[in-house]
PDB file of C-alpha atoms in Angstrom:
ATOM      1  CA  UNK D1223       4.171  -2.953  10.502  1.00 91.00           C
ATOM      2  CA  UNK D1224       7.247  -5.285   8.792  1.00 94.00           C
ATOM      3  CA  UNK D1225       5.310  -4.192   5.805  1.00 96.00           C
ATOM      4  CA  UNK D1226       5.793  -0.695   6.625  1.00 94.00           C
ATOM      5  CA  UNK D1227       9.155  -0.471   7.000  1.00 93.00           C
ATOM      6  CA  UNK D1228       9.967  -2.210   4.368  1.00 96.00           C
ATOM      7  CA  UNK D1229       8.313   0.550   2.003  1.00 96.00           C
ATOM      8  CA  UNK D1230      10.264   2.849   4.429  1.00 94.00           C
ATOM      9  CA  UNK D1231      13.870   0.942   3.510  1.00 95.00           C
ATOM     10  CA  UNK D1232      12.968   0.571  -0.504  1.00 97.00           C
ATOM     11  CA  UNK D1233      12.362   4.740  -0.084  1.00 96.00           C
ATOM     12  CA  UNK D1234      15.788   4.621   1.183  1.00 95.00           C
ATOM     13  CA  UNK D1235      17.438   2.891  -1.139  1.00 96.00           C
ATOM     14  CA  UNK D1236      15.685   5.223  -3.858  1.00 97.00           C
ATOM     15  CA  UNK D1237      16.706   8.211  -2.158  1.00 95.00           C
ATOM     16  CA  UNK D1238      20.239   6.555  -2.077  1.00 96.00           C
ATOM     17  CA  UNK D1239      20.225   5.416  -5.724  1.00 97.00           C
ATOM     18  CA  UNK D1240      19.360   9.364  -6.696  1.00 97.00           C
ATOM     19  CA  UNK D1241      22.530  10.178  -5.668  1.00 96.00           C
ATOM     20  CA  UNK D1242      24.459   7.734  -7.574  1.00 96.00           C
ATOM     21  CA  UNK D1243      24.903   5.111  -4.542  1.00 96.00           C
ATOM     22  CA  UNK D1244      23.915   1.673  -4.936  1.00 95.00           C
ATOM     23  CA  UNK D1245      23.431   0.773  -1.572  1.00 94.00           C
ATOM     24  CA  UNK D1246      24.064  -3.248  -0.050  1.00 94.00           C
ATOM     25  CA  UNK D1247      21.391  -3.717   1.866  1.00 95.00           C
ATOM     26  CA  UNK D1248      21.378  -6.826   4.595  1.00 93.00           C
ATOM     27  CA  UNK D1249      18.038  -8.328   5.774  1.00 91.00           C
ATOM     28  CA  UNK D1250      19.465 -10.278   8.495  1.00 82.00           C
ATOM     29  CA  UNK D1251      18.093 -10.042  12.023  1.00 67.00           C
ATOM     30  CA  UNK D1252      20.150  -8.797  14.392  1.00 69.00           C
ATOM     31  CA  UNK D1253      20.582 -10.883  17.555  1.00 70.00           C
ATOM     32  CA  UNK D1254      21.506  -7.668  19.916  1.00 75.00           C
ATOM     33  CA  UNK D1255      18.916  -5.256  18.243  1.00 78.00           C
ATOM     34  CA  UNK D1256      15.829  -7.380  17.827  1.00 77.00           C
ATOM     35  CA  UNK D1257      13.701  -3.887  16.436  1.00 83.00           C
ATOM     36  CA  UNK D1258      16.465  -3.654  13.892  1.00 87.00           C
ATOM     37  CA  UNK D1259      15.079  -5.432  10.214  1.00 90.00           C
ATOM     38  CA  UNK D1260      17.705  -3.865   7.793  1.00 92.00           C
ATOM     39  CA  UNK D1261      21.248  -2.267   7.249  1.00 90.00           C
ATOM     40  CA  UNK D1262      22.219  -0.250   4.642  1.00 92.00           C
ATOM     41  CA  UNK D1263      25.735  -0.251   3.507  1.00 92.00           C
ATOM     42  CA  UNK D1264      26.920   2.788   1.482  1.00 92.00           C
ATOM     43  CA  UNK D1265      29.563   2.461  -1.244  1.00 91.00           C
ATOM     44  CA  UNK D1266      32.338   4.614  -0.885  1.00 91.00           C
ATOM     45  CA  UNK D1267      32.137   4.942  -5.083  1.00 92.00           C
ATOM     46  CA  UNK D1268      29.473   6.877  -6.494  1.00 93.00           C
ATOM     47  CA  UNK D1269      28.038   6.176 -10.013  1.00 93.00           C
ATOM     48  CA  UNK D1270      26.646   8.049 -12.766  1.00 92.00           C
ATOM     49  CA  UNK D1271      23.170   6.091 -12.772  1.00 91.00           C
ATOM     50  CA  UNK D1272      21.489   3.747 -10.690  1.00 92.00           C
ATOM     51  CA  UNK D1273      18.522   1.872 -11.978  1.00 92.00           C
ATOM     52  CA  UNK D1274      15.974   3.278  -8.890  1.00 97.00           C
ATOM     53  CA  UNK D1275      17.176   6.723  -8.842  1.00 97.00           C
ATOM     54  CA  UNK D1276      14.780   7.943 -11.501  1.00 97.00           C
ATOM     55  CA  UNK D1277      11.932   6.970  -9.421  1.00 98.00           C
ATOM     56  CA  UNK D1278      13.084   9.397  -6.333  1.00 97.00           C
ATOM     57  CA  UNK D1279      10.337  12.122  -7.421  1.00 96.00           C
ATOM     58  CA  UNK D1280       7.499   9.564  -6.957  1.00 96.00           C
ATOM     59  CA  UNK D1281       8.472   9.365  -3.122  1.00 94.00           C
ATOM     60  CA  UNK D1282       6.757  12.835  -2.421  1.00 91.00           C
ATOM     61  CA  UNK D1283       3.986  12.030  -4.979  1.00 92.00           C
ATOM     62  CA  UNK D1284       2.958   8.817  -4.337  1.00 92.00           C
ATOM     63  CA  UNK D1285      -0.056   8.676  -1.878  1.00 89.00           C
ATOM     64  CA  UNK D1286      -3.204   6.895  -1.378  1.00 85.00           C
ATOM     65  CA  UNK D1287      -5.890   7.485  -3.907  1.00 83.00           C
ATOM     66  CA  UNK D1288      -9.648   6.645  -2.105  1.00 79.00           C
ATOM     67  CA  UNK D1289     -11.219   8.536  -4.987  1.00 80.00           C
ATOM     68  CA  UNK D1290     -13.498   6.777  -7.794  1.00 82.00           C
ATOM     69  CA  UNK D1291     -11.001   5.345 -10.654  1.00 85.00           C
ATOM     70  CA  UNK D1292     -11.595   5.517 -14.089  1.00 86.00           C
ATOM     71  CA  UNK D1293     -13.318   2.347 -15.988  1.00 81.00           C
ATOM     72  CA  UNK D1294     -10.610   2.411 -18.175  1.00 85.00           C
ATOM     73  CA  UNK D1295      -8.213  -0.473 -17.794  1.00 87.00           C
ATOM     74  CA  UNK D1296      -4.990  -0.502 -17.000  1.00 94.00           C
ATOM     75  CA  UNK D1297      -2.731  -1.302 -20.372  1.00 96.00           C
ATOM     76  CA  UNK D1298      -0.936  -4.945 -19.872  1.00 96.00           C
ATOM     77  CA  UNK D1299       2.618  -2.907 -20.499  1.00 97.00           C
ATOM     78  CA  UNK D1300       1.819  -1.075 -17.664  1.00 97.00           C
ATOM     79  CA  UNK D1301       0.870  -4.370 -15.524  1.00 97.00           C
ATOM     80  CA  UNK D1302       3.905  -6.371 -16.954  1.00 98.00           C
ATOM     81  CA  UNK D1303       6.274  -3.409 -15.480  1.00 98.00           C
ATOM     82  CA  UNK D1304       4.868  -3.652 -11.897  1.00 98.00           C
ATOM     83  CA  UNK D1305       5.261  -6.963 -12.138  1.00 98.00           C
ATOM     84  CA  UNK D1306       8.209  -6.510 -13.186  1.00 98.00           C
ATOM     85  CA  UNK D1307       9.040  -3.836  -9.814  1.00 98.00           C
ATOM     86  CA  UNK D1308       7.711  -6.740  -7.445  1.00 98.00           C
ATOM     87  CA  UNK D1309       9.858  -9.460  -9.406  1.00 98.00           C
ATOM     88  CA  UNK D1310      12.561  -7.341  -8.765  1.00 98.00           C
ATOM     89  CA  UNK D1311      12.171  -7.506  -4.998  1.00 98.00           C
ATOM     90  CA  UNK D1312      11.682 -11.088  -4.813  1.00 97.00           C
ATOM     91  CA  UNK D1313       7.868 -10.419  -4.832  1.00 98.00           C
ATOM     92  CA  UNK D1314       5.190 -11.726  -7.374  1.00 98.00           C
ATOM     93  CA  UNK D1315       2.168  -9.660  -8.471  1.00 98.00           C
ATOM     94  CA  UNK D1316      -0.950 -11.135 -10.017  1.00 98.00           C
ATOM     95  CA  UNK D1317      -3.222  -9.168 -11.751  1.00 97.00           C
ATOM     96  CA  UNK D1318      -6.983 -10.596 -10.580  1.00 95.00           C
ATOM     97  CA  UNK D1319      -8.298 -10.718 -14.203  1.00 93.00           C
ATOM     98  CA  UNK D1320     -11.351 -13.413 -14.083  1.00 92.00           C
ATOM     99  CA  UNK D1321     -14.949 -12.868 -14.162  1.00 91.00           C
ATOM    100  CA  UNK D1322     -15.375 -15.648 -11.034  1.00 93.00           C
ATOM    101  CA  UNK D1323     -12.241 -14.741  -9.213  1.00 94.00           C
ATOM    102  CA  UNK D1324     -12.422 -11.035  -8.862  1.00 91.00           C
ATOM    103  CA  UNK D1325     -16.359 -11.298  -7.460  1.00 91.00           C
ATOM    104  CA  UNK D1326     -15.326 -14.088  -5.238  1.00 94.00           C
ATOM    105  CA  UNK D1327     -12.174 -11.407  -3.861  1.00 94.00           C
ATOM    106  CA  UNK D1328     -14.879  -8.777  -3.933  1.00 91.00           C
ATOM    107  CA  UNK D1329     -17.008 -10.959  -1.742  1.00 93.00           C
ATOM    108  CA  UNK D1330     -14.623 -11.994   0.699  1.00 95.00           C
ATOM    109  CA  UNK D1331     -13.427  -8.407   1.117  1.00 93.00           C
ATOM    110  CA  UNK D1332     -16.691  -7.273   2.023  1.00 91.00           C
ATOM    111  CA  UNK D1333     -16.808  -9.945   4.590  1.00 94.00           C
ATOM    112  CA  UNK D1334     -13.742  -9.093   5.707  1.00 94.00           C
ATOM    113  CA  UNK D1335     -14.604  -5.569   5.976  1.00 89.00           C
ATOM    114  CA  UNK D1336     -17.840  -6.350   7.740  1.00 92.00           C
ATOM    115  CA  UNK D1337     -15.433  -8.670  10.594  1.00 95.00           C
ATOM    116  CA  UNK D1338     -13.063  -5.999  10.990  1.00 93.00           C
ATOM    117  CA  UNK D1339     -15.732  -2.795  11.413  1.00 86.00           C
ATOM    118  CA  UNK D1340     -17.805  -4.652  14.125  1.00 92.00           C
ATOM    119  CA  UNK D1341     -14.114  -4.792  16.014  1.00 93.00           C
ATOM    120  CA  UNK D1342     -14.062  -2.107  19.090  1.00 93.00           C
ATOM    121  CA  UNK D1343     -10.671  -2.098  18.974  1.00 94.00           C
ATOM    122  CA  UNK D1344     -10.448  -1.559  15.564  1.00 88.00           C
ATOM    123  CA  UNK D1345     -12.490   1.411  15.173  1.00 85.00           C
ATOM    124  CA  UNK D1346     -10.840   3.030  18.121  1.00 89.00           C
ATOM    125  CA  UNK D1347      -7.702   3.101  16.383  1.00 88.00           C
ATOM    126  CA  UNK D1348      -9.591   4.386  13.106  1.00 82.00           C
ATOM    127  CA  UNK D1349     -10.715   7.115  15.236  1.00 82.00           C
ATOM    128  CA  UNK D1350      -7.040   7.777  16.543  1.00 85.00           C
ATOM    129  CA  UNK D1351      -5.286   7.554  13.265  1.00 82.00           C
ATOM    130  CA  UNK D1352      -7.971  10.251  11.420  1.00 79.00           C
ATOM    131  CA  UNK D1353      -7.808  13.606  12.300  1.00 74.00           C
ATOM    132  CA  UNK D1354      -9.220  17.412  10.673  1.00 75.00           C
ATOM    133  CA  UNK D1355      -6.266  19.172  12.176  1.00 75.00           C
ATOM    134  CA  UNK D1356      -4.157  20.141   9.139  1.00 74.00           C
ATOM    135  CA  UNK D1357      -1.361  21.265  11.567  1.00 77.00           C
ATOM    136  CA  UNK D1358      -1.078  17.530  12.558  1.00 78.00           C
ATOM    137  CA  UNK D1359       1.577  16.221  10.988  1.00 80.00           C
ATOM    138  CA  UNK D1360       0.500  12.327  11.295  1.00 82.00           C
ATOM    139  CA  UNK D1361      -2.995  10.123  10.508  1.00 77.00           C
ATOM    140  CA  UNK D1362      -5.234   9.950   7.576  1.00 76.00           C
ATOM    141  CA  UNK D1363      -6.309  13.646   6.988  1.00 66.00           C
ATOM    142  CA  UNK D1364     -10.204  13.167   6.586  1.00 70.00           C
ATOM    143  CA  UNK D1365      -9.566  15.712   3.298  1.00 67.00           C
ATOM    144  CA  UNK D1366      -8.603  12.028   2.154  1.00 66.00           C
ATOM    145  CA  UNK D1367     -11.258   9.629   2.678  1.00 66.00           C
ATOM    146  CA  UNK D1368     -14.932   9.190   2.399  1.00 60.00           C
ATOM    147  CA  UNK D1369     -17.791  10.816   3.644  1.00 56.00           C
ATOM    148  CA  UNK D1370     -19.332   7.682   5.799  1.00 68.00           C
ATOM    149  CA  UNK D1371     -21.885   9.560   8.111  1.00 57.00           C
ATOM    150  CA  UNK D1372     -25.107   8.878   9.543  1.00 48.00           C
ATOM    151  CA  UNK D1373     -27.092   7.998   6.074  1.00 46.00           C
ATOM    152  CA  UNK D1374     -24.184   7.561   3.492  1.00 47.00           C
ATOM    153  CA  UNK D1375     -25.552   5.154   1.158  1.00 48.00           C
ATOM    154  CA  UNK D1376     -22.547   2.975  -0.155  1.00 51.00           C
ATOM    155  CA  UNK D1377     -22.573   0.249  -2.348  1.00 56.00           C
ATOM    156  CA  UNK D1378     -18.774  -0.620  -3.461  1.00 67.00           C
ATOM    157  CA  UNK D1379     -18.013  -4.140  -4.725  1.00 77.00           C
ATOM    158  CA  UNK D1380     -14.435  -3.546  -2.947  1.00 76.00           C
ATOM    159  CA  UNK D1381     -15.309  -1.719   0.323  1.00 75.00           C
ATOM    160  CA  UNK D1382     -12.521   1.290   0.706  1.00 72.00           C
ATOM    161  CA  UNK D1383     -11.641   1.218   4.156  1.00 70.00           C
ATOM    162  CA  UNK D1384     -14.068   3.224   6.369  1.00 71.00           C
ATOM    163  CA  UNK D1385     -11.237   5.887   8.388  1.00 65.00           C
ATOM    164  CA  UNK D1386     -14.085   7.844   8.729  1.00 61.00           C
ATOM    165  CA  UNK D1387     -15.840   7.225  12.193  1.00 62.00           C
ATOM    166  CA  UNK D1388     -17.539  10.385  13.281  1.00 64.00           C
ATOM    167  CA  UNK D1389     -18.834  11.883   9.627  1.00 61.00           C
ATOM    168  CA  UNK D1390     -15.788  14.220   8.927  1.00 61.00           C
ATOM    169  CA  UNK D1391     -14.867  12.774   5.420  1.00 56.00           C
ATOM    170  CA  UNK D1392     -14.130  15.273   3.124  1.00 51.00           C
ATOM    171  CA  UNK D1393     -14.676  12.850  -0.527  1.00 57.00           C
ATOM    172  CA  UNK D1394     -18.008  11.531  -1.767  1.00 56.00           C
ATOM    173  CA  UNK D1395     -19.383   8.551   0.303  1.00 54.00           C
ATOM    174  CA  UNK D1396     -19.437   6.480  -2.446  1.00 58.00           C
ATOM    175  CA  UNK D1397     -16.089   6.267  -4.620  1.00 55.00           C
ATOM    176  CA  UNK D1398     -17.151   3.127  -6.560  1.00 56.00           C
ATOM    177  CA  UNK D1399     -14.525   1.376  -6.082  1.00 56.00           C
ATOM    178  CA  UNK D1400     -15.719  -2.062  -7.867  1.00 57.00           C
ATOM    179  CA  UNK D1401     -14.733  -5.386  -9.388  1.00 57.00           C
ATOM    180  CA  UNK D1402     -14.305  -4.109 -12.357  1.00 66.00           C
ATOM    181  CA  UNK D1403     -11.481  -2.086 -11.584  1.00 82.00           C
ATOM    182  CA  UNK D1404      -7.622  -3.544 -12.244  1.00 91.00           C
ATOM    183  CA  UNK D1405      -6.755  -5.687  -9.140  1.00 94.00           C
ATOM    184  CA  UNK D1406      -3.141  -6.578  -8.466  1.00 97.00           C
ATOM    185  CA  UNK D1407      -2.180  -9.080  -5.752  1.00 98.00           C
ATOM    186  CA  UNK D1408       0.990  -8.976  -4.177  1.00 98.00           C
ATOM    187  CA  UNK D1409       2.519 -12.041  -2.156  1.00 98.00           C
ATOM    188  CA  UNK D1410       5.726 -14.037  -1.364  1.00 98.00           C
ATOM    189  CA  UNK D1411       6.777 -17.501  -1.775  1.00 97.00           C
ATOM    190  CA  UNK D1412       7.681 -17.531   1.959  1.00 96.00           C
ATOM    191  CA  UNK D1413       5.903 -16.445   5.016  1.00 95.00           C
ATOM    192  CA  UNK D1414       7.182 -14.713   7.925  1.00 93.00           C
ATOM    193  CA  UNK D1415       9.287 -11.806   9.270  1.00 92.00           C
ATOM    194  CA  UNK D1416      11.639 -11.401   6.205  1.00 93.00           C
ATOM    195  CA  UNK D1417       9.129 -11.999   3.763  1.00 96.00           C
ATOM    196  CA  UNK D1418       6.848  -9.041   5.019  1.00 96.00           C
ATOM    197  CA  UNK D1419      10.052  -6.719   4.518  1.00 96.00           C
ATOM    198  CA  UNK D1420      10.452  -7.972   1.299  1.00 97.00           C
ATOM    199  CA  UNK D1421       6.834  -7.527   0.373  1.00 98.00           C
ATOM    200  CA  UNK D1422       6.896  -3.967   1.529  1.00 98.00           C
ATOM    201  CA  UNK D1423      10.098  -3.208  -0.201  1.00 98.00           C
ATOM    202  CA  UNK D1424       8.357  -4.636  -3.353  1.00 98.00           C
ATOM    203  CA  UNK D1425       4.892  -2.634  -2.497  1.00 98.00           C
ATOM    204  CA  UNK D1426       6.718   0.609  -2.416  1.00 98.00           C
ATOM    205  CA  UNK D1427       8.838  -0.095  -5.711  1.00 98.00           C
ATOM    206  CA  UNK D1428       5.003  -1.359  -7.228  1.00 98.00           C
ATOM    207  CA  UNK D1429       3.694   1.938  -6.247  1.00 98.00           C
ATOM    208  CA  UNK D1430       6.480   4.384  -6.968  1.00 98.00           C
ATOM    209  CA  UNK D1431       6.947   3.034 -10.528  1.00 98.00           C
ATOM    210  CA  UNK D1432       3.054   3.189 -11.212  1.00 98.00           C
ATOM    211  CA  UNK D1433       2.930   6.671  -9.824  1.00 97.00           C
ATOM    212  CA  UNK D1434       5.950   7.547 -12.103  1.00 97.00           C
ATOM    213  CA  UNK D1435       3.478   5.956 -14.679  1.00 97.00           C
ATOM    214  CA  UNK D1436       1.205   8.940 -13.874  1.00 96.00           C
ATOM    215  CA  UNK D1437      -1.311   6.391 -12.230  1.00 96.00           C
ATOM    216  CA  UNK D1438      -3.262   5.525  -8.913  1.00 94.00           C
ATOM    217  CA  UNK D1439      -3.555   3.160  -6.217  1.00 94.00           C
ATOM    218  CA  UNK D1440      -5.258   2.266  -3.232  1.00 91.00           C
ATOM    219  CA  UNK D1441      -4.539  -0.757  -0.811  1.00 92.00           C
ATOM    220  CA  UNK D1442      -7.975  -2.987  -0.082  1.00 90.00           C
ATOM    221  CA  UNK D1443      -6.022  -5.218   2.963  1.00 93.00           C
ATOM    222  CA  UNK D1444      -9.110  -6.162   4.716  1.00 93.00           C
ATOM    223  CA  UNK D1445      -9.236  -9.437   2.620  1.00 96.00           C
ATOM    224  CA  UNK D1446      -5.692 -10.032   4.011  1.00 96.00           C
ATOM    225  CA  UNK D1447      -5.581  -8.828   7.654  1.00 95.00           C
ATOM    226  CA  UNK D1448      -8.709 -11.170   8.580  1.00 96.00           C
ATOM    227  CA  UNK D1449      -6.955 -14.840   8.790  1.00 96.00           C
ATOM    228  CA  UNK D1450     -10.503 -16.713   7.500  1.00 97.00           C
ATOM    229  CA  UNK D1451     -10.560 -14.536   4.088  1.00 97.00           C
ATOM    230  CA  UNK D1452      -6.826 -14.826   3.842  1.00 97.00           C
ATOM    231  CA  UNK D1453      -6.937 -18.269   3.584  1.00 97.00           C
ATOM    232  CA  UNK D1454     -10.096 -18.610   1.532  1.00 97.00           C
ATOM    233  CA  UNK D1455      -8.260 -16.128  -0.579  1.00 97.00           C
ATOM    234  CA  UNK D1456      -5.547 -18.456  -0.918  1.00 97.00           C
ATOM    235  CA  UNK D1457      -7.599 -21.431  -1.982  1.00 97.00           C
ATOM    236  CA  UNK D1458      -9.970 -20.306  -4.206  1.00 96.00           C
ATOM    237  CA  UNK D1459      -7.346 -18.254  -6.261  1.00 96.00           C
ATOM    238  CA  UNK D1460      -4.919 -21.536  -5.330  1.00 96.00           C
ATOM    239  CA  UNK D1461      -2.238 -19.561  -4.989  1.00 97.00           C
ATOM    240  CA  UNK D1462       1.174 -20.774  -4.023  1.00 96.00           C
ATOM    241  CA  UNK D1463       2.251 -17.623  -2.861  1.00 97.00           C
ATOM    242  CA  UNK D1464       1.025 -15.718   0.610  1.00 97.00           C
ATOM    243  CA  UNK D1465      -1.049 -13.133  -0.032  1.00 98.00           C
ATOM    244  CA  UNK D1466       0.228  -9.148   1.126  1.00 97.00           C
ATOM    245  CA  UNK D1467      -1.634  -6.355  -0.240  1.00 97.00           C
ATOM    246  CA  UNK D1468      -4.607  -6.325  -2.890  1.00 96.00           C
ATOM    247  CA  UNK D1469      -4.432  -2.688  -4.649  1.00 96.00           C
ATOM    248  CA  UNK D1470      -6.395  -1.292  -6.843  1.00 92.00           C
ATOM    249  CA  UNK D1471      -4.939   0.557  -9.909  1.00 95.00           C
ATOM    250  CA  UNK D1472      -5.914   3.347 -12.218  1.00 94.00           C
ATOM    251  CA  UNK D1473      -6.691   6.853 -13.436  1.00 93.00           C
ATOM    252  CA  UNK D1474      -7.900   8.826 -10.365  1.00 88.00           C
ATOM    253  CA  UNK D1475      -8.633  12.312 -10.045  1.00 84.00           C
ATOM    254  CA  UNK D1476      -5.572  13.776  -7.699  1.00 86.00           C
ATOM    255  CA  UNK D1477      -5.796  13.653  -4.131  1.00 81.00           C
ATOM    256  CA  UNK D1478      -4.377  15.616  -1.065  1.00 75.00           C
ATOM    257  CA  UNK D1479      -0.975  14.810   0.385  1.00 76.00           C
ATOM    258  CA  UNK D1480      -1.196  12.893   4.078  1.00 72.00           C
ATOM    259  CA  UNK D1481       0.498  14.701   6.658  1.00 73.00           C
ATOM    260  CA  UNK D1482       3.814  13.327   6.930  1.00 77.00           C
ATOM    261  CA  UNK D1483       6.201  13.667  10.369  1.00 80.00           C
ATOM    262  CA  UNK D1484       9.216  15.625  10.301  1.00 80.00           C
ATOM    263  CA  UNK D1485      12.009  14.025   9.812  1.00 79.00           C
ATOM    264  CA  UNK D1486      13.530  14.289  13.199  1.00 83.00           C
ATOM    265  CA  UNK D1487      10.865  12.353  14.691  1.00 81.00           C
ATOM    266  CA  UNK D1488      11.793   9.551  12.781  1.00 75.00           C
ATOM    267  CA  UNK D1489      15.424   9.591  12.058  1.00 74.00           C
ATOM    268  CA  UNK D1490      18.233   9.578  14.341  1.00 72.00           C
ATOM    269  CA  UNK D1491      21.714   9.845  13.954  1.00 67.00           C
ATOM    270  CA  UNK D1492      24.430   8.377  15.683  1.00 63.00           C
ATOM    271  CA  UNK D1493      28.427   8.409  15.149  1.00 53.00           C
TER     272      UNK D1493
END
């Protein structure tokens, strides 16, 4: 959820930065309001160009892509300017690039996958989130995710997650998605509260610069949410940093836009 909103405050800051403010943003708690993570400050000077700005169209674009991904890889100008967008948020970003290492994350993500799918819990909120009512205007629309009914043969490497509980999935059961794809792995020196905004903030700028890019992405988190794999992750890669979110990245054919809620159910204004 920190995560979350701090996509939520980088899209902010974007939206800010289009129209020539720079915002200050602080990051400090705030001993009154504990469900308060950020503030944003607004300059009283507006400027002719703020680095961020240009990537404002990408906030309506970007989206998550469960289809198959080209084979094609990813061109290493194209990785070193995510990394640079995570760097940039005081986030790192590893491209997975070894033979060993990216069948060793592909086989603790199907583990991972296999702990979190025998979870009740877990697939009731699956079944909560997705939803085939277009007038809905929250959840995964199952337009967006694989077919995973009775006799779907699957066979990914890197198991997309399964939002599809009850055989309503729209895309083909199987979208490939393998170890041979580009895998990026985001993380943060520092663990905790602030460092999951700051690894959402860098997530979102990741994802809006590659989708300005005219590229793809999908999150594969299992290998993160499930403490054992996290920490396996973490030693066999020996990483210093903490693991976030392992995406996937690439040409994809387009995909429907996820019901979003209006605005008013989210935003509130006060004097």
């Amino acid at each position: 959820m920190m995560i979350s909103c701090g996509c939520a405050l980088f899209n902010a800051r974007v939206a800010l930065a289009a129209s020539g403010y720079d915002a200050v943003v602080d990051r400090s708690p705030d001993d009154q309001r504990s469900e308060v993570v950020a503030r944003l400050t607004i300059p009283t000077d507006v400027q002719d160009w703020v680095r961020i700005g240009d990537l404002e169209p990408s906030i309506l674009r970007r989206r998550t892509n469960r289809r198959h991904f080209d084979d094609e890889p990813v061109p290493p100008a194209v990785i070193d300017a995510l990394m640079t967008a995570a760097a940039a948020e005081g986030a790192l970003l590893l491209p997975i690039t070894g033979v060993q290492e990216r069948l060793m994350t592909a086989r603790l993500s199907q583990h991972a996958d296999r702990i979190e799918r025998s979870d009740p819990a877990y697939q009731a909120e699956l079944r909560a989130w997705t939803t085939s009512d277009p007038q809905r205007t929250d959840g995964v629309w199952s337009a967006t995710v694989p077919y995973a009914g009775t006799g779907a043969d699957v066979h990914d490497a890197l198991p997309i997650r399964e939002f599809d509980t009850t055989g309503m999935g729209w895309l083909p059961a199987d979208p490939e998605s393998g170890s041979t794809e580009s895998l990026l792995l985001l993380g943060t020196l520092a663990d905790g509260p602030g460092a999951w905004l700051r690894a959402g903030e860098a997530l979102e700028h990741v994802w809006l610069e590659l989708t300005h890019l005219g590229y793809a992405a999908s999150p594969l988190t299992q290998v993160v949410e499930v403490s054992d794999t996290h920490s396996r992750l973490r030693e066999e890669l020996q990483l210093v940093m903490h693991p976030a979110v392992l995406l996937r990245v690439g040409h994809a054919p387009e995909t429907v836009q996820t019901s979003r809620r209006h605005d008013v159910e989210v935003i509130s204004e006060s004097s």
